Amino acid sequence: MKQRYLSGLAVCFALTAGQANTQPFQTLIVTTTADSGAGSLRTALNAASAVNTPTRVLIAVEGDIVIASGLTYDGTAPIEIAGRGNLIRTEENVTLLLVPNGADLTVTDLSFRGPGGFSAENRGDLNGTAGKGIAVDVPADASGNVTLKLTDVTVSDVAGHGVHISDCSLAHDCSQGRYGSAAGLNIMLTNVVVENAGHGRIDADGLRVDERGDGSIRFTAIGTSFLGAGGDGVELDESGAGDIYADVVRSTFTDNGSYCQPQIFDAFMPAASKGEFRNNQMAEDAVPGPVIQSPDNTCIEREVELYSSGFVKSYAFVIDLEDGIDLDEADDGSIYATMFASVIASNLDQGVDFDEEGSGGINVSYAATQARFNADDGYKVSEEGAGDVIGRVDMAFATDNGGTGFVFEEEDSGNLNVAVNAATALGNDVGIKVVQENGGTGGLTVTTSDIDDGIDAEDVIVR
Ligand SMILES: [Ca+2]
Ligand SMILES: [Ca+2]
Ligand SMILES: [Ca+2]
Ligand SMILES: [Ca+2]
């Protein structure tokens, strides 16, 4: 498995190198911080769009660039934008930088700041779309890989996703695997900060990657922080054929997932927010109806489970809170993830939440990483369908999480094999939970670790 993982990385770098277009880059110089006109960033992007040749835009002035409307590069040739630490800011609820035709985008040494002040009570999606920080849309006929590379970049205070790369031809319903191009998505973040994004609508993340159809997600974050997003700090969604490769080094995921603030939404919950019933006891129409008068009714999920008789088995109303880092892989393909020397703290749901279904497994490694004060589990891995769970925990901490410290769940055919070494779990509900369901075997090895709050193993042999 390790070999397989390393070969995946090699492919990643080979493809990245292969992105270098053989066409020469033209260079355009930005000489004014003005919003428009000769020498402005907007004019450079428009000029690059018009000729559609690989372009390097160099910002040669210092100072803020205040924009009244979003910037767009609509070419398909690669574009690089190199700043001098400039802040590009707007008071409008717009997407600051949009690349709508799937060009490779490289941004260096720039900050992007929206108007801020968004919340469920001051939404950014009621009179139009919630503006994003940086957005790349991949057209339906794309192939190969689309690359987004950000270095020394900050994105903050936008209503929608901080950074969004979308290979999904149905903008409002990405749930079907077939609706996406053949292209895969490469995302490389180095020394990036995404802060206070996604508070203007539900389900808006610090970074969102939507990959549909054929193709994989390759995500690398080094020295990068996702702070205080309304949705997840990072959400990578992959479906159709293809894998998720995620490598996270010295990065931070804190205080994410609070758009549906309980301080606001608790008041709209029904008096009896959940219940369990015997058969023939509770009629479906006696369950409280959906919440309809809150600032954003999609924040309160209503789930009703019925007996085959049609009577209610259980119901629950739950406020939708989100995670530090959330990976969802569906259909063919696996998740390969490493997290090293990173911190996942004070997120409103899980710290780390990796879900895999269809064929394929999960191969995950946490090393020298800390998950603490997350509302639910510190680290959660869940695998369904054919495929294995392989987990390695080395010198990682899970402390004071509201759920379990480390969770590994494997279902259907396939095995579970988890090795924990020199780990610490304390102050959680349970330290380590391992579950192996249906066919296959389960094994957990724990060495020189301090698991204060116990191990819960279901059909797993603990050594
Ligand atoms: Ca695709
Ligand atoms: Ca795919
Ligand atoms: Ca899969
Ligand atoms: Ca399985």
Short mmCIF file of C-alpha atoms and ligand atoms in Angstrom, two decimals:
data_model
loop_
_atom_site.label_atom_id
_atom_site.label_comp_id
_atom_site.label_asym_id
_atom_site.label_seq_id
_atom_site.Cartn_x
_atom_site.Cartn_y
_atom_site.Cartn_z
CA MET A 1 0.00 0.00 0.00
CA LYS A 2 2.81 2.36 0.84
CA GLN A 3 4.35 1.71 -2.53
CA ARG A 4 1.05 2.45 -4.17
CA TYR A 5 0.73 5.66 -2.28
CA LEU A 6 4.19 6.85 -3.22
CA SER A 7 3.54 6.09 -6.84
CA GLY A 8 0.46 8.27 -6.59
CA LEU A 9 2.58 11.14 -5.39
CA ALA A 10 5.02 10.61 -8.20
CA VAL A 11 2.17 10.86 -10.68
CA CYS A 12 1.09 14.07 -9.02
CA PHE A 13 4.43 15.75 -9.47
CA ALA A 14 4.91 14.40 -12.96
CA LEU A 15 1.57 15.83 -14.02
CA THR A 16 2.37 19.12 -12.37
CA ALA A 17 5.61 19.38 -14.26
CA GLY A 18 3.76 18.40 -17.41
CA GLN A 19 1.43 21.36 -16.94
CA ALA A 20 4.18 23.73 -18.03
CA ASN A 21 2.90 24.84 -21.38
CA THR A 22 5.37 24.69 -24.21
CA GLN A 23 4.04 27.98 -25.52
CA PRO A 24 6.12 30.91 -24.22
CA PHE A 25 4.56 33.05 -21.51
CA GLN A 26 3.87 36.65 -22.29
CA THR A 27 4.41 39.06 -19.39
CA LEU A 28 2.04 41.90 -18.58
CA ILE A 29 3.04 44.51 -16.00
CA VAL A 30 0.57 46.15 -13.64
CA THR A 31 1.72 49.69 -12.92
CA THR A 32 -1.22 51.16 -11.02
CA THR A 33 -3.43 50.09 -8.13
CA ALA A 34 -6.42 51.67 -9.91
CA ASP A 35 -9.48 49.43 -10.35
CA SER A 36 -9.46 49.87 -14.13
CA GLY A 37 -7.76 51.70 -16.98
CA ALA A 38 -4.28 51.53 -18.45
CA GLY A 39 -1.79 49.60 -16.35
CA SER A 40 -4.43 48.14 -13.99
CA LEU A 41 -4.75 44.51 -12.96
CA ARG A 42 -8.22 44.39 -14.53
CA THR A 43 -6.91 45.59 -17.86
CA ALA A 44 -4.07 43.04 -17.74
CA LEU A 45 -6.50 40.19 -17.10
CA ASN A 46 -8.78 41.38 -19.89
CA ALA A 47 -5.83 41.60 -22.27
CA ALA A 48 -4.67 38.12 -21.31
CA SER A 49 -8.20 36.80 -21.86
CA ALA A 50 -8.37 38.38 -25.29
CA VAL A 51 -5.17 36.80 -26.66
CA ASN A 52 -5.53 33.55 -24.67
CA THR A 53 -1.82 32.80 -24.59
CA PRO A 54 0.01 31.73 -21.40
CA THR A 55 0.43 34.89 -19.39
CA ARG A 56 2.36 36.08 -16.37
CA VAL A 57 0.88 39.19 -14.77
CA LEU A 58 3.43 40.99 -12.59
CA ILE A 59 2.15 43.59 -10.17
CA ALA A 60 4.91 46.17 -10.03
CA VAL A 61 3.25 48.61 -7.64
CA GLU A 62 2.65 48.40 -3.92
CA GLY A 63 -0.56 49.10 -2.05
CA ASP A 64 -4.17 47.95 -1.99
CA ILE A 65 -6.15 47.38 -5.13
CA VAL A 66 -9.76 48.26 -4.32
CA ILE A 67 -12.22 46.75 -6.77
CA ALA A 68 -15.90 47.61 -7.28
CA SER A 69 -16.62 44.43 -9.24
CA GLY A 70 -15.00 41.02 -9.57
CA LEU A 71 -11.88 40.34 -11.64
CA THR A 72 -12.14 37.70 -14.36
CA TYR A 73 -9.66 35.84 -16.52
CA ASP A 74 -11.74 33.89 -19.01
CA GLY A 75 -9.00 32.42 -21.17
CA THR A 76 -8.10 28.74 -21.19
CA ALA A 77 -4.31 29.21 -21.36
CA PRO A 78 -2.41 29.14 -18.05
CA ILE A 79 -2.26 32.37 -16.08
CA GLU A 80 0.08 33.42 -13.28
CA ILE A 81 -0.50 36.47 -11.12
CA ALA A 82 2.43 37.58 -8.99
CA GLY A 83 1.85 40.34 -6.45
CA ARG A 84 3.94 42.35 -4.06
CA GLY A 85 1.91 41.54 -1.01
CA ASN A 86 -0.93 43.70 -2.29
CA LEU A 87 -4.37 43.44 -0.76
CA ILE A 88 -7.14 43.17 -3.34
CA ARG A 89 -10.29 44.16 -1.53
CA THR A 90 -13.90 44.98 -2.20
CA GLU A 91 -16.92 46.23 -0.32
CA GLU A 92 -19.20 44.36 -2.73
CA ASN A 93 -20.51 40.81 -2.36
CA VAL A 94 -18.72 39.56 -5.48
CA THR A 95 -16.23 36.85 -6.39
CA LEU A 96 -12.91 38.64 -6.26
CA LEU A 97 -11.07 36.51 -8.84
CA LEU A 98 -12.95 34.22 -11.24
CA VAL A 99 -11.42 31.86 -13.80
CA PRO A 100 -14.52 30.41 -15.51
CA ASN A 101 -12.95 28.32 -18.27
CA GLY A 102 -10.69 25.95 -16.40
CA ALA A 103 -7.32 27.62 -16.98
CA ASP A 104 -4.42 26.62 -14.74
CA LEU A 105 -4.13 29.41 -12.18
CA THR A 106 -1.06 30.37 -10.17
CA VAL A 107 -1.24 33.21 -7.64
CA THR A 108 1.69 34.41 -5.56
CA ASP A 109 2.06 36.96 -2.78
CA LEU A 110 -1.42 38.49 -2.82
CA SER A 111 -4.34 38.86 -0.41
CA PHE A 112 -8.03 38.89 -1.28
CA ARG A 113 -10.57 40.38 1.12
CA GLY A 114 -14.33 40.58 0.85
CA PRO A 115 -16.65 42.91 2.74
CA GLY A 116 -17.07 40.66 5.81
CA GLY A 117 -19.86 40.96 8.34
CA PHE A 118 -21.81 37.97 6.98
CA SER A 119 -23.83 35.61 9.14
CA ALA A 120 -27.04 33.62 8.96
CA GLU A 121 -28.72 36.87 10.01
CA ASN A 122 -26.89 38.87 7.34
CA ARG A 123 -26.81 36.48 4.43
CA GLY A 124 -24.95 36.98 1.19
CA ASP A 125 -27.16 34.70 -0.92
CA LEU A 126 -30.58 36.33 -0.74
CA ASN A 127 -30.19 38.90 -3.55
CA GLY A 128 -27.86 36.94 -5.81
CA THR A 129 -24.93 34.63 -5.31
CA ALA A 130 -22.62 34.61 -2.32
CA GLY A 131 -19.30 35.99 -3.57
CA LYS A 132 -16.18 33.84 -3.28
CA GLY A 133 -12.53 34.70 -2.92
CA ILE A 134 -10.88 32.76 -5.75
CA ALA A 135 -12.99 30.52 -8.02
CA VAL A 136 -12.03 28.23 -10.90
CA ASP A 137 -14.77 26.55 -12.93
CA VAL A 138 -13.87 23.65 -15.18
CA PRO A 139 -15.85 23.36 -18.44
CA ALA A 140 -17.59 20.10 -19.35
CA ASP A 141 -15.20 19.32 -22.23
CA ALA A 142 -11.98 19.68 -20.20
CA SER A 143 -9.46 16.85 -19.96
CA GLY A 144 -6.07 16.24 -18.34
CA ASN A 145 -5.64 18.08 -15.07
CA VAL A 146 -6.53 21.59 -14.01
CA THR A 147 -4.05 23.05 -11.53
CA LEU A 148 -4.59 25.72 -8.90
CA LYS A 149 -1.41 26.80 -7.18
CA LEU A 150 -1.44 29.42 -4.43
CA THR A 151 1.70 30.57 -2.62
CA ASP A 152 1.80 33.27 0.06
CA VAL A 153 -1.88 34.04 -0.48
CA THR A 154 -4.56 35.12 2.00
CA VAL A 155 -8.31 34.99 1.38
CA SER A 156 -10.77 36.39 3.90
CA ASP A 157 -14.21 37.79 4.66
CA VAL A 158 -16.14 36.54 1.63
CA ALA A 159 -19.74 35.30 1.84
CA GLY A 160 -19.21 32.08 -0.12
CA HIS A 161 -16.33 29.64 -0.40
CA GLY A 162 -12.95 31.20 0.26
CA VAL A 163 -11.40 29.19 -2.58
CA HIS A 164 -13.52 27.02 -4.90
CA ILE A 165 -12.46 24.82 -7.78
CA SER A 166 -15.38 23.10 -9.42
CA ASP A 167 -15.49 20.40 -12.06
CA CYS A 168 -19.22 19.96 -11.93
CA SER A 169 -21.56 20.89 -14.72
CA LEU A 170 -24.58 21.33 -12.47
CA ALA A 171 -23.71 24.34 -10.38
CA HIS A 172 -26.52 23.80 -7.92
CA ASP A 173 -26.62 20.02 -7.76
CA CYS A 174 -23.27 18.29 -7.78
CA SER A 175 -24.69 15.11 -6.31
CA GLN A 176 -24.56 12.99 -9.45
CA GLY A 177 -21.19 11.48 -10.28
CA ARG A 178 -21.55 11.64 -14.04
CA TYR A 179 -21.94 15.39 -14.32
CA GLY A 180 -18.37 16.53 -14.64
CA SER A 181 -15.55 16.66 -17.15
CA ALA A 182 -12.88 14.01 -17.71
CA ALA A 183 -10.36 16.33 -16.06
CA GLY A 184 -8.92 15.91 -12.58
CA LEU A 185 -7.98 18.69 -10.17
CA ASN A 186 -4.60 19.53 -8.63
CA ILE A 187 -4.52 21.98 -5.75
CA MET A 188 -1.22 23.09 -4.24
CA LEU A 189 -1.29 25.54 -1.34
CA THR A 190 1.85 26.84 0.32
CA ASN A 191 1.73 29.39 3.10
CA VAL A 192 -1.92 30.19 2.43
CA VAL A 193 -4.42 31.55 4.95
CA VAL A 194 -8.18 31.28 4.43
CA GLU A 195 -9.98 33.12 7.19
CA ASN A 196 -13.59 34.00 8.02
CA ALA A 197 -14.95 32.76 4.68
CA GLY A 198 -18.33 31.17 4.09
CA HIS A 199 -20.55 32.97 6.58
CA GLY A 200 -22.97 34.32 3.95
CA ARG A 201 -24.71 31.04 3.02
CA ILE A 202 -24.97 27.48 4.19
CA ASP A 203 -22.31 24.95 3.17
CA ALA A 204 -19.66 27.44 2.13
CA ASP A 205 -16.17 26.29 3.01
CA GLY A 206 -12.69 27.72 3.43
CA LEU A 207 -11.63 25.60 0.45
CA ARG A 208 -14.12 23.55 -1.58
CA VAL A 209 -13.09 21.18 -4.34
CA ASP A 210 -15.86 19.55 -6.41
CA GLU A 211 -14.54 16.84 -8.70
CA ARG A 212 -17.07 14.90 -10.81
CA GLY A 213 -16.82 12.45 -13.67
CA ASP A 214 -13.43 10.87 -14.39
CA GLY A 215 -10.39 12.32 -12.68
CA SER A 216 -8.89 12.58 -9.22
CA ILE A 217 -8.26 15.28 -6.64
CA ARG A 218 -4.65 15.86 -5.66
CA PHE A 219 -4.46 18.26 -2.74
CA THR A 220 -1.31 19.45 -1.02
CA ALA A 221 -1.28 22.00 1.80
CA ILE A 222 1.96 23.16 3.39
CA GLY A 223 2.09 25.75 6.15
CA THR A 224 -1.51 26.64 5.40
CA SER A 225 -4.33 27.73 7.75
CA PHE A 226 -8.10 27.40 7.48
CA LEU A 227 -9.59 29.54 10.21
CA GLY A 228 -13.18 30.27 11.14
CA ALA A 229 -14.98 29.19 7.96
CA GLY A 230 -18.78 29.06 8.07
CA GLY A 231 -18.67 25.58 6.53
CA ASP A 232 -15.80 23.11 6.62
CA GLY A 233 -12.26 24.43 6.74
CA VAL A 234 -11.58 22.19 3.73
CA GLU A 235 -14.05 20.01 1.84
CA LEU A 236 -12.85 17.76 -0.98
CA ASP A 237 -15.68 15.98 -2.83
CA GLU A 238 -14.77 13.41 -5.42
CA SER A 239 -17.10 11.12 -7.35
CA GLY A 240 -17.09 9.18 -10.58
CA ALA A 241 -13.87 7.27 -11.25
CA GLY A 242 -10.80 8.63 -9.49
CA ASP A 243 -9.15 9.02 -6.10
CA ILE A 244 -8.45 11.66 -3.50
CA TYR A 245 -4.80 12.20 -2.59
CA ALA A 246 -4.44 14.64 0.29
CA ASP A 247 -1.14 15.61 1.87
CA VAL A 248 -1.26 18.11 4.70
CA VAL A 249 1.93 19.39 6.31
CA ARG A 250 2.31 21.95 9.12
CA SER A 251 -1.20 23.23 8.54
CA THR A 252 -3.99 24.42 10.83
CA PHE A 253 -7.76 23.88 10.81
CA THR A 254 -9.46 25.78 13.62
CA ASP A 255 -12.87 27.21 14.54
CA ASN A 256 -14.57 26.08 11.34
CA GLY A 257 -18.19 25.10 10.76
CA SER A 258 -20.23 27.70 12.64
CA TYR A 259 -22.50 29.27 9.99
CA CYS A 260 -25.53 27.64 11.64
CA GLN A 261 -24.70 29.16 14.99
CA PRO A 262 -26.50 27.37 17.82
CA GLN A 263 -26.89 30.75 19.56
CA ILE A 264 -29.20 31.72 16.69
CA PHE A 265 -30.82 28.41 15.78
CA ASP A 266 -31.46 26.83 19.17
CA ALA A 267 -34.42 29.17 19.53
CA PHE A 268 -36.09 27.68 16.42
CA MET A 269 -35.75 24.03 17.42
CA PRO A 270 -39.00 22.26 18.34
CA ALA A 271 -39.51 21.74 22.07
CA ALA A 272 -39.13 17.98 21.58
CA SER A 273 -36.23 17.91 19.14
CA LYS A 274 -35.92 14.13 19.01
CA GLY A 275 -37.70 10.95 19.99
CA GLU A 276 -37.70 7.16 19.70
CA PHE A 277 -40.92 5.18 19.58
CA ARG A 278 -42.34 1.66 19.68
CA ASN A 279 -44.15 0.42 16.63
CA ASN A 280 -47.77 1.64 16.33
CA GLN A 281 -47.07 4.39 18.88
CA MET A 282 -46.25 7.55 16.91
CA ALA A 283 -47.99 8.67 13.71
CA GLU A 284 -45.85 10.41 11.11
CA ASP A 285 -48.03 13.52 11.05
CA ALA A 286 -47.48 13.96 14.79
CA VAL A 287 -43.78 14.69 14.24
CA PRO A 288 -43.07 18.43 14.39
CA GLY A 289 -42.91 19.89 10.88
CA PRO A 290 -39.82 21.37 9.26
CA VAL A 291 -38.57 24.62 10.74
CA ILE A 292 -39.82 27.44 8.51
CA GLN A 293 -39.17 30.74 10.22
CA SER A 294 -35.47 30.76 11.09
CA PRO A 295 -32.88 32.98 9.33
CA ASP A 296 -31.88 29.96 7.19
CA ASN A 297 -34.15 26.94 7.50
CA THR A 298 -31.62 24.68 5.77
CA CYS A 299 -29.57 24.93 8.97
CA ILE A 300 -31.96 22.64 10.81
CA GLU A 301 -32.03 19.12 9.44
CA ARG A 302 -35.12 17.02 10.09
CA GLU A 303 -34.78 13.26 9.94
CA VAL A 304 -37.68 10.83 10.37
CA GLU A 305 -37.24 7.05 10.38
CA LEU A 306 -40.33 4.85 9.93
CA TYR A 307 -41.21 1.26 10.73
CA SER A 308 -42.45 -0.75 7.74
CA SER A 309 -45.93 -0.27 9.26
CA GLY A 310 -45.60 3.46 8.51
CA PHE A 311 -45.39 4.45 12.17
CA VAL A 312 -42.44 6.53 13.35
CA LYS A 313 -39.42 4.71 14.74
CA SER A 314 -37.46 7.86 15.52
CA TYR A 315 -37.03 11.46 14.53
CA ALA A 316 -34.44 14.12 15.20
CA PHE A 317 -33.85 17.79 14.46
CA VAL A 318 -30.17 18.63 14.23
CA ILE A 319 -28.36 21.93 13.66
CA ASP A 320 -25.95 21.51 10.75
CA LEU A 321 -22.43 22.25 11.94
CA GLU A 322 -19.28 21.43 10.01
CA ASP A 323 -15.76 20.05 10.19
CA GLY A 324 -12.11 21.02 10.12
CA ILE A 325 -11.30 18.91 7.07
CA ASP A 326 -13.91 16.79 5.28
CA LEU A 327 -13.09 14.35 2.46
CA ASP A 328 -15.88 12.55 0.60
CA GLU A 329 -14.98 9.97 -2.01
CA ALA A 330 -17.71 8.11 -3.91
CA ASP A 331 -17.84 5.49 -6.68
CA ASP A 332 -14.60 3.86 -7.89
CA GLY A 333 -11.45 5.08 -6.23
CA SER A 334 -9.81 5.49 -2.84
CA ILE A 335 -8.68 8.07 -0.32
CA TYR A 336 -4.94 8.33 0.36
CA ALA A 337 -4.27 10.93 3.03
CA THR A 338 -1.38 12.00 5.23
CA MET A 339 -1.46 14.67 7.88
CA PHE A 340 1.84 15.70 9.43
CA ALA A 341 2.64 18.22 12.18
CA SER A 342 -0.78 19.83 11.84
CA VAL A 343 -3.41 21.13 14.27
CA ILE A 344 -7.16 20.51 14.03
CA ALA A 345 -8.87 22.37 16.85
CA SER A 346 -12.21 23.76 18.01
CA ASN A 347 -14.16 22.84 14.90
CA LEU A 348 -17.93 22.69 15.40
CA ASP A 349 -18.39 19.08 14.24
CA GLN A 350 -15.60 16.59 13.57
CA GLY A 351 -11.99 17.66 13.35
CA VAL A 352 -11.07 15.25 10.54
CA ASP A 353 -13.91 13.48 8.67
CA PHE A 354 -12.97 11.11 5.82
CA ASP A 355 -15.73 9.09 4.11
CA GLU A 356 -15.22 6.61 1.30
CA GLU A 357 -17.83 4.52 -0.54
CA GLY A 358 -18.08 2.34 -3.61
CA SER A 359 -15.04 0.30 -4.55
CA GLY A 360 -11.72 1.44 -3.09
CA GLY A 361 -10.37 1.91 0.40
CA ILE A 362 -8.89 4.44 2.77
CA ASN A 363 -5.19 4.65 3.55
CA VAL A 364 -4.55 7.35 6.12
CA SER A 365 -1.62 8.43 8.27
CA TYR A 366 -1.59 10.98 11.09
CA ALA A 367 1.85 11.87 12.40
CA ALA A 368 2.77 14.46 15.02
CA THR A 369 -0.69 15.96 14.55
CA GLN A 370 -3.09 17.27 17.20
CA ALA A 371 -6.89 17.24 17.27
CA ARG A 372 -8.38 18.99 20.28
CA PHE A 373 -11.60 20.64 21.43
CA ASN A 374 -13.53 19.56 18.36
CA ALA A 375 -17.25 19.25 19.12
CA ASP A 376 -17.50 15.68 17.82
CA ASP A 377 -14.73 13.17 16.97
CA GLY A 378 -11.13 14.26 16.67
CA TYR A 379 -10.32 12.06 13.68
CA LYS A 380 -13.00 9.98 11.92
CA VAL A 381 -12.50 7.57 9.02
CA SER A 382 -15.45 5.67 7.54
CA GLU A 383 -15.26 3.20 4.67
CA GLU A 384 -18.14 1.43 2.86
CA GLY A 385 -18.28 -1.02 -0.03
CA ALA A 386 -15.39 -3.13 -1.29
CA GLY A 387 -12.04 -2.01 0.06
CA ASP A 388 -9.90 -1.79 3.18
CA VAL A 389 -9.09 0.69 5.90
CA ILE A 390 -5.39 1.07 6.60
CA GLY A 391 -4.57 3.53 9.37
CA ARG A 392 -1.32 4.65 10.96
CA VAL A 393 -1.12 6.96 13.94
CA ASP A 394 2.34 8.09 15.05
CA MET A 395 2.93 10.57 17.86
CA ALA A 396 -0.50 12.08 17.24
CA PHE A 397 -2.75 13.61 19.91
CA ALA A 398 -6.51 13.58 20.35
CA THR A 399 -7.52 15.52 23.42
CA ASP A 400 -10.75 16.98 24.79
CA ASN A 401 -12.89 16.19 21.76
CA GLY A 402 -16.65 15.85 22.28
CA GLY A 403 -16.78 12.47 20.53
CA THR A 404 -14.12 9.81 20.08
CA GLY A 405 -10.44 10.64 19.69
CA PHE A 406 -9.60 8.33 16.77
CA VAL A 407 -12.34 6.49 14.80
CA PHE A 408 -11.75 3.90 12.07
CA GLU A 409 -14.83 2.18 10.58
CA GLU A 410 -14.77 -0.43 7.84
CA GLU A 411 -17.90 -1.98 6.26
CA ASP A 412 -18.71 -4.59 3.65
CA SER A 413 -15.92 -6.59 2.03
CA GLY A 414 -12.39 -5.68 3.01
CA ASN A 415 -10.23 -5.57 6.11
CA LEU A 416 -9.32 -3.06 8.79
CA ASN A 417 -5.72 -2.72 9.87
CA VAL A 418 -4.74 0.11 12.18
CA ALA A 419 -1.39 0.69 13.90
CA VAL A 420 -1.15 3.25 16.69
CA ASN A 421 2.24 4.16 18.09
CA ALA A 422 3.23 6.76 20.68
CA ALA A 423 -0.21 8.35 20.53
CA THR A 424 -2.08 10.23 23.22
CA ALA A 425 -5.84 10.24 23.71
CA LEU A 426 -7.40 11.84 26.76
CA GLY A 427 -10.45 13.86 27.64
CA ASN A 428 -12.50 12.37 24.79
CA ASP A 429 -15.64 10.23 25.21
CA VAL A 430 -13.61 7.26 23.98
CA GLY A 431 -9.94 7.20 22.98
CA ILE A 432 -9.95 4.86 19.99
CA LYS A 433 -12.92 3.26 18.26
CA VAL A 434 -12.41 0.58 15.61
CA VAL A 435 -15.30 -1.13 13.82
CA GLN A 436 -15.15 -3.91 11.27
CA GLU A 437 -18.54 -4.93 9.81
CA ASN A 438 -19.57 -7.68 7.42
CA GLY A 439 -16.87 -9.70 5.60
CA GLY A 440 -13.20 -9.36 6.40
CA THR A 441 -10.87 -9.14 9.37
CA GLY A 442 -9.98 -6.38 11.79
CA GLY A 443 -6.73 -5.70 13.63
CA LEU A 444 -5.59 -2.84 15.87
CA THR A 445 -2.05 -2.63 17.25
CA VAL A 446 -1.32 -0.11 19.99
CA THR A 447 2.26 0.43 21.15
CA THR A 448 3.78 2.84 23.71
CA SER A 449 0.67 5.00 23.67
CA ASP A 450 -1.30 6.79 26.36
CA ILE A 451 -4.95 6.02 25.64
CA ASP A 452 -6.54 7.38 28.83
CA ASP A 453 -10.13 7.11 27.71
CA GLY A 454 -10.19 3.55 26.50
CA ILE A 455 -10.53 1.49 23.35
CA ASP A 456 -13.85 0.41 21.85
CA ALA A 457 -13.34 -2.45 19.35
CA GLU A 458 -16.13 -4.14 17.40
CA ASP A 459 -15.05 -7.30 15.56
CA VAL A 460 -11.47 -6.08 15.72
CA ILE A 461 -8.63 -7.92 17.44
CA VAL A 462 -6.61 -5.55 19.62
CA ARG A 463 -2.94 -6.39 20.17
CA CA B 1 -13.60 15.25 -13.53
CA CA B 2 -13.69 11.63 -10.35
CA CA B 3 -14.56 4.60 -3.66
CA CA B 4 -14.94 -2.28 2.94
#
